[in-house]
Coordinates of C-alpha atoms (C1' of nucleotides) in Angstrom, one line a residue:
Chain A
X17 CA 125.5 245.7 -16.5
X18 CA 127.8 246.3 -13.8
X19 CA 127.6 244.6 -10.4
X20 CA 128.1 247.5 -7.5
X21 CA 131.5 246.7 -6.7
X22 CA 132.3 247.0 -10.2
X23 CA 131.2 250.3 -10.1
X24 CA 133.0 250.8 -6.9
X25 CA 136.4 249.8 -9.2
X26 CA 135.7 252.0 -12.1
X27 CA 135.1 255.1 -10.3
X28 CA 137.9 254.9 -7.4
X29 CA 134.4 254.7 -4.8
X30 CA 133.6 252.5 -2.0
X31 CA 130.6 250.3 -2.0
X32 CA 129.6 251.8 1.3
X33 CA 129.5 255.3 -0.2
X34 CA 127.5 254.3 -3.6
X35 CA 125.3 252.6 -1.7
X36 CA 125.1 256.0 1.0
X37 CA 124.8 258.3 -2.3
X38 CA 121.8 255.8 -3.5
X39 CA 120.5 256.4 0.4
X40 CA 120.4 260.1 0.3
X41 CA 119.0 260.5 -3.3
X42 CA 122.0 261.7 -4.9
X43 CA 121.8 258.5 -7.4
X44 CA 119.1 256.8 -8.4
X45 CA 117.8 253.5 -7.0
X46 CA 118.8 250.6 -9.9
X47 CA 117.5 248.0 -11.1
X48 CA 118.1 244.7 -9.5
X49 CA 118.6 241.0 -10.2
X50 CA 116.2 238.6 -9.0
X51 CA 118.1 237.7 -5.4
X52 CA 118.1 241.2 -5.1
X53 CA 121.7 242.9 -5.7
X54 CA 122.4 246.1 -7.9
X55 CA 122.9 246.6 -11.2
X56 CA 123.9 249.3 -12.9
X57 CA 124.6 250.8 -16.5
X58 CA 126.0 253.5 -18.1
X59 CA 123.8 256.2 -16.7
X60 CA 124.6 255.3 -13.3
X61 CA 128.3 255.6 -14.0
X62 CA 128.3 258.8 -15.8
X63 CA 126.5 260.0 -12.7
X64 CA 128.3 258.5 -10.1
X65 CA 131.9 259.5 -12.6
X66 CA 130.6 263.5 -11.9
X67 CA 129.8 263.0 -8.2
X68 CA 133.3 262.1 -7.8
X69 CA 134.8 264.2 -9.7
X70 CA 132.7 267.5 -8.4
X71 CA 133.9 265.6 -4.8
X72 CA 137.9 266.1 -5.7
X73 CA 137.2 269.3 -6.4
X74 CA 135.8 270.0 -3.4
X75 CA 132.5 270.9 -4.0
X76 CA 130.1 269.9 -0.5
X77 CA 127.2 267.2 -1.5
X78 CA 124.8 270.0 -1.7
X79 CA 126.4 271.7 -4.1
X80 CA 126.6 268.7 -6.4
X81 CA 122.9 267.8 -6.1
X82 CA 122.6 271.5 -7.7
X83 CA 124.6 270.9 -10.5
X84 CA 123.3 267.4 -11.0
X85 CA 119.8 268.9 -11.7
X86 CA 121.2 271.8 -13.8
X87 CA 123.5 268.7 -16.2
X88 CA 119.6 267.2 -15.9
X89 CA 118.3 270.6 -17.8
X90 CA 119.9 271.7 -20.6
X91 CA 117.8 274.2 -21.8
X92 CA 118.4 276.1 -18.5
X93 CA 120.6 278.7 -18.1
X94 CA 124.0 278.2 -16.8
X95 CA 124.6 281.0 -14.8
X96 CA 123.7 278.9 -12.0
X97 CA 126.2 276.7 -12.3
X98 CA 128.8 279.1 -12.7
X99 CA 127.8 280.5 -9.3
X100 CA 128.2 277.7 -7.6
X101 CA 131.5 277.2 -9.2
X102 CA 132.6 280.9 -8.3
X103 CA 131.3 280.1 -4.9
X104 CA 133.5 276.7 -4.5
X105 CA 136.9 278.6 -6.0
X106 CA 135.9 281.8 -3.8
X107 CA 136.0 279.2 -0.6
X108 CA 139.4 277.3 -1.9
X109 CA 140.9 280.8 -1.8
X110 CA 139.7 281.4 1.4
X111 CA 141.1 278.3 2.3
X112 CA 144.6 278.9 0.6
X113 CA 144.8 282.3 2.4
X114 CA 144.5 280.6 6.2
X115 CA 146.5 277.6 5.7
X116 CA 149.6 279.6 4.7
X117 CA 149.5 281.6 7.4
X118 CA 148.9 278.4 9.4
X119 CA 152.2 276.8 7.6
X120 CA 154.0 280.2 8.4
X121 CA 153.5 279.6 11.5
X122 CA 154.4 275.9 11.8
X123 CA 157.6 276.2 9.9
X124 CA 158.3 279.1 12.5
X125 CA 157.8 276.6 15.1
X126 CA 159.4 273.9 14.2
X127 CA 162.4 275.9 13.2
X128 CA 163.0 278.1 16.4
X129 CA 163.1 274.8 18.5
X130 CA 166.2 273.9 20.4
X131 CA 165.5 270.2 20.8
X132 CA 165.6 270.4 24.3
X133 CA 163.7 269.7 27.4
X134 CA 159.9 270.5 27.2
X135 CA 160.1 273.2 29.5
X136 CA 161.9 275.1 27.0
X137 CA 160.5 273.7 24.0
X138 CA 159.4 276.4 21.6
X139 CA 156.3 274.8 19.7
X140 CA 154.5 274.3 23.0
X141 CA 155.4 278.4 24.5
X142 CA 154.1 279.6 20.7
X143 CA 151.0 277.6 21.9
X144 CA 151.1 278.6 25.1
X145 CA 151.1 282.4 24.0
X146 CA 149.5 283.5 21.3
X147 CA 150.7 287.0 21.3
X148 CA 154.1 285.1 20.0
X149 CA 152.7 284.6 16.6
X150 CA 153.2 286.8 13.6
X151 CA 150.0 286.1 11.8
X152 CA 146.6 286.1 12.1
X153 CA 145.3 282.5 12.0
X154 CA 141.9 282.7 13.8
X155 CA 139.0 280.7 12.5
X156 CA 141.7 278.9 10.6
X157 CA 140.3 275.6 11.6
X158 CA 141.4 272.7 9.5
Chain B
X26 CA 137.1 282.5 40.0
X27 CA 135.5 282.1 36.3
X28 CA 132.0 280.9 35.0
X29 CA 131.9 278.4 32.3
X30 CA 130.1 281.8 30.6
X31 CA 133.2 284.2 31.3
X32 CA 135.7 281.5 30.4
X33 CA 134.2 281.0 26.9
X34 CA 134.4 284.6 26.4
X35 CA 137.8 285.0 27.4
X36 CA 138.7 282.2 25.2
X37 CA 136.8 282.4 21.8
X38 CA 135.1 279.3 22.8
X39 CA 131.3 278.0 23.0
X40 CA 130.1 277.0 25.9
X41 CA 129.1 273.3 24.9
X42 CA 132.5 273.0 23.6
X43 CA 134.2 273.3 27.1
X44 CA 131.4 271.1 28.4
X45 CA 132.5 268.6 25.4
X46 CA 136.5 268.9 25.9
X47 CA 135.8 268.4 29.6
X48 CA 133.7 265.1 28.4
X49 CA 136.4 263.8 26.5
X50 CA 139.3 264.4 28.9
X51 CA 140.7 267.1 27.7
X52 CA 140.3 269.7 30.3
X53 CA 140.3 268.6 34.0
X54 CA 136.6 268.6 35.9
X55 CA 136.7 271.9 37.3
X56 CA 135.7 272.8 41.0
X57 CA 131.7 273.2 41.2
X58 CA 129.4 276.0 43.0
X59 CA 127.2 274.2 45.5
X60 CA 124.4 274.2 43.1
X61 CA 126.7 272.5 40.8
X62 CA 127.2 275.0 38.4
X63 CA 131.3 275.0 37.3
X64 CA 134.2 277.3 38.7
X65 CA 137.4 277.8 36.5
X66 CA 140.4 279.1 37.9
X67 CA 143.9 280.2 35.8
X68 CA 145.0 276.7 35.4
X69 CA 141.9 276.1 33.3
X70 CA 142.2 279.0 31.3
X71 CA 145.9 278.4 30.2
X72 CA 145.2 275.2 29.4
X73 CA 142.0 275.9 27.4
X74 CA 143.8 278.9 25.5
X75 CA 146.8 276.1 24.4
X76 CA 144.1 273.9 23.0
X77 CA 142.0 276.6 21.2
X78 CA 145.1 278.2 19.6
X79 CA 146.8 274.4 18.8
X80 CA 143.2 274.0 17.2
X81 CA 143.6 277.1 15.6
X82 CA 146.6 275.9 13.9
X83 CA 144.7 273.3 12.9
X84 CA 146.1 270.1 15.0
X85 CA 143.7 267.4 15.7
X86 CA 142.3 266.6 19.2
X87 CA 144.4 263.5 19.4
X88 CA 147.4 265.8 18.5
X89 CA 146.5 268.2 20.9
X90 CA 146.6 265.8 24.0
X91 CA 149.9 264.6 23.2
X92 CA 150.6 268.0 23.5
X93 CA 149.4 268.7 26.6
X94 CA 151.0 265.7 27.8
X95 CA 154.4 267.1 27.5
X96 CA 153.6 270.3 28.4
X97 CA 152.6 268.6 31.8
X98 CA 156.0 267.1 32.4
X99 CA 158.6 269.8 31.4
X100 CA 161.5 267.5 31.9
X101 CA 160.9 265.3 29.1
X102 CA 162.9 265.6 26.1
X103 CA 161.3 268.0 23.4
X104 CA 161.7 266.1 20.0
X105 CA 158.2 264.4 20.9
X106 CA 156.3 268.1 20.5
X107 CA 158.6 268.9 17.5
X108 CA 157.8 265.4 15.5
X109 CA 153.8 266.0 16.4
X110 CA 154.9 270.0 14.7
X111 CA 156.5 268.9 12.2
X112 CA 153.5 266.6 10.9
X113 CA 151.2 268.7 11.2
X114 CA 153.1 271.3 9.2
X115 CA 153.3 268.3 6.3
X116 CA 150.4 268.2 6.4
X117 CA 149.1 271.6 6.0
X118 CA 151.5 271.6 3.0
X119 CA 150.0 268.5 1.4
X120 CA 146.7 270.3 1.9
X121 CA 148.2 273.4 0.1
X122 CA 149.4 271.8 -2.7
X123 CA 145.8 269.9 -3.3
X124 CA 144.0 273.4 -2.7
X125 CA 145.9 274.7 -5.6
X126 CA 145.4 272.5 -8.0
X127 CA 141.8 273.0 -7.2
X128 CA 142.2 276.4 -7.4
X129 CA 143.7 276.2 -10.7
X130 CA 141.1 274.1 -12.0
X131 CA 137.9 276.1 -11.0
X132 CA 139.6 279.0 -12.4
X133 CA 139.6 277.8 -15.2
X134 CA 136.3 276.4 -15.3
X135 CA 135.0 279.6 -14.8
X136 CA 137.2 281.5 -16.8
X137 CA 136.0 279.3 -20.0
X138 CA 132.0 279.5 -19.1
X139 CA 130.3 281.4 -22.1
X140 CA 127.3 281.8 -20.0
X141 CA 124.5 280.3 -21.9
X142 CA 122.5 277.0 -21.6
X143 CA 123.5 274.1 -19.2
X144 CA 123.7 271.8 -22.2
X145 CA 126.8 274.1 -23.2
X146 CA 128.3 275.2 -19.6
X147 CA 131.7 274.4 -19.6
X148 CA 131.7 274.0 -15.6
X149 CA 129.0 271.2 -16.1
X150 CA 131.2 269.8 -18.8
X151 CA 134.7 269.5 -17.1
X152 CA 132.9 267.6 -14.3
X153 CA 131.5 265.1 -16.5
X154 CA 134.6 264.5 -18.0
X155 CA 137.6 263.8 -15.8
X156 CA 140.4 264.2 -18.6
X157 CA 139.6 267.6 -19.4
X158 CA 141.3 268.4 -16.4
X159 CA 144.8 269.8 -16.5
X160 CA 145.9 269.1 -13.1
X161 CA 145.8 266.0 -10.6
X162 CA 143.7 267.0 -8.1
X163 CA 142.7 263.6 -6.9
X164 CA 142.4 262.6 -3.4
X165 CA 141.7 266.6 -2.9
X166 CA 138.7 266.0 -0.7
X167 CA 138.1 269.3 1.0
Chain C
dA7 C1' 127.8 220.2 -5.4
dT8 C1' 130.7 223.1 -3.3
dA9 C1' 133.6 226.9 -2.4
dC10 C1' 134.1 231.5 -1.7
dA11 C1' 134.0 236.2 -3.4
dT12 C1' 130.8 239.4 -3.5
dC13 C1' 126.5 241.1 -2.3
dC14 C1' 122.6 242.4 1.1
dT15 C1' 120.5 245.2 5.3
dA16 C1' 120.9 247.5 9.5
dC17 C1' 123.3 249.9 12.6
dA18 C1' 127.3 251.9 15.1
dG19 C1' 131.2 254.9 14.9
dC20 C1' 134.4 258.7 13.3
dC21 C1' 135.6 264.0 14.1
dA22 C1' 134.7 268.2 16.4
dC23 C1' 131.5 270.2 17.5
dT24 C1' 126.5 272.5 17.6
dA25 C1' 121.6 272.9 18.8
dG26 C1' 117.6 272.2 21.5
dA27 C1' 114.5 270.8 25.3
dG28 C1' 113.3 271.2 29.8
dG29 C1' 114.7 272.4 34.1
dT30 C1' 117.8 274.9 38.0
dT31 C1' 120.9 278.5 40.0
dC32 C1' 123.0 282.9 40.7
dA33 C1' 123.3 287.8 41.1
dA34 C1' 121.3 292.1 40.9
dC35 C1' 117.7 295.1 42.0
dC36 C1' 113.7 296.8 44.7
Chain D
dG13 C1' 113.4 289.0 51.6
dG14 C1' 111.3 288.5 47.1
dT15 C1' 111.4 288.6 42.2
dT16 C1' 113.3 288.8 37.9
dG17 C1' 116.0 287.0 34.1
dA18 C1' 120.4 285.7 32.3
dA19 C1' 123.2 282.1 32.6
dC20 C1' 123.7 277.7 34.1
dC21 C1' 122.7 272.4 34.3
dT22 C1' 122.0 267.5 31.9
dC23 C1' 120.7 264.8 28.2
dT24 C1' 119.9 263.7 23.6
dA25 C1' 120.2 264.2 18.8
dG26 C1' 122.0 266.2 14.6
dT27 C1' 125.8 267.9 11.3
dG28 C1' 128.8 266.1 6.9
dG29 C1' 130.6 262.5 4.5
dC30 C1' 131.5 258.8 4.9
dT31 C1' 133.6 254.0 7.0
dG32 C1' 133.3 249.6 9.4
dT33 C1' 131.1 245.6 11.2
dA34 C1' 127.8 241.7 12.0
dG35 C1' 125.3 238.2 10.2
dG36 C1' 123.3 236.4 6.5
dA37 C1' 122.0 235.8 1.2
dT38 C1' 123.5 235.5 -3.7
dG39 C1' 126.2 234.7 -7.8
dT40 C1' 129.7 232.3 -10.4
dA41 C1' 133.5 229.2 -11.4
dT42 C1' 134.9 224.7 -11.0

DNA sequence: ATACATCCTACAGCCACTAGAGGTTCAACC
DNA sequence: GGTTGAACCTCTAGTGGCTGTAGGATGTAT
């Protein structure tokens, strides 16, 4: 039986964020000791262990809590699952696409400036003027 | 003289947003009708247009007002804009780097699902278990 | 028995917006 | 001059995915 923070260690989380996942139903509530703190088995870590793992990869909470009920049903079929997967890598592409164009841009900055005053400085004209850059980096957010 | 309306179009912002960067400090308040609706003029616009295309390349609002900062005094050295540039471009690469290891990892997810029950789904699978996974794609958050 | 690390709840804060409720103003048209 | 109706106003709350803090209770080792 492993005491929350325990947990927290094996799986690289923090407390706060086991204890949030608990909060919004994404693991179940576990048992407890008779003052009232969390323990938790193996179940609990294999869960948490996927959570994490799905979060490295990217995938949004939502998405997990769809594949957490699909690994809860194996007799369904797993097309699902491989949607949501094709879904994620179709977003991470999406992704890839706008932040090269973004570092493009930034190395075309960064090279281009004189390292002089500001009034000449060529990474605040490029964002003074968009018409000065080469690609198209709208909606590029973050 | 522009409405907060004809500014956001002109701009490829929302409304509330310019209401929120004027909240924040980041744009000036702007002259008001006498029914106390809000009047932009050029200045407004240039400066909203820097922070919408430094957003664009995906600085932070923090960044983004050191920015303007120097902008707003012309004689200080540059170096300041290029360090906050040059960050921001590690950073984007970092993020790159992480993105494709995710990449190469749902690929292959995907690539190896047969398609039949969950029980078997490869995608399910590589989530539970961490070292199936080829590449180091921790800390990849989104 | 005591120390003290860890646990508990509850709530506020982060970023960068976005959405909605409920009410007011502006500009155009008749 | 009166009437629409789109666009404006303020204020508040919500989004995702946590993270941090206050103030107190519990568990374990000595």
């Amino acid at each position: 039986m492993l005491t929350i923070g325990a947990l927290a260690r094996k799986t690289g989380t923090k407390v706060q964020t086991i204890r949030y996942y608990e909060q919004i139903g994404l693991l179940p509530e576990p048992g407890r000791t008779e003052g009232g703190q969390r323990r938790y088995g193996d179940a609990e870590l294999d869960r948490l262990s996927f959570i994490r793992h799905a979060r490295q990869l990217g995938f949004s909470l939502g998405a997990i809590r769809e594949l957490l009920d699909l690994s809860d049903h194996p007799n369904k079929p797993c097309h699902e699952a491989d949607t949501i997967a094709r879904r994620q890598l179709k977003e991470v592409e999406q992704r890839l696409v706008r932040l090269e164009a973004l570092r493009t841009e930034l190395e075309r900055m960064v090279r281009e400036c004189s390292g002089g005053r500001t009034a000449d400085c060529r990474v605040l004209e490029v964002l003074r003027d968009h018409s000065e850059c080469l690609t198209d980096h709208t909606e590029a957010g973050a």
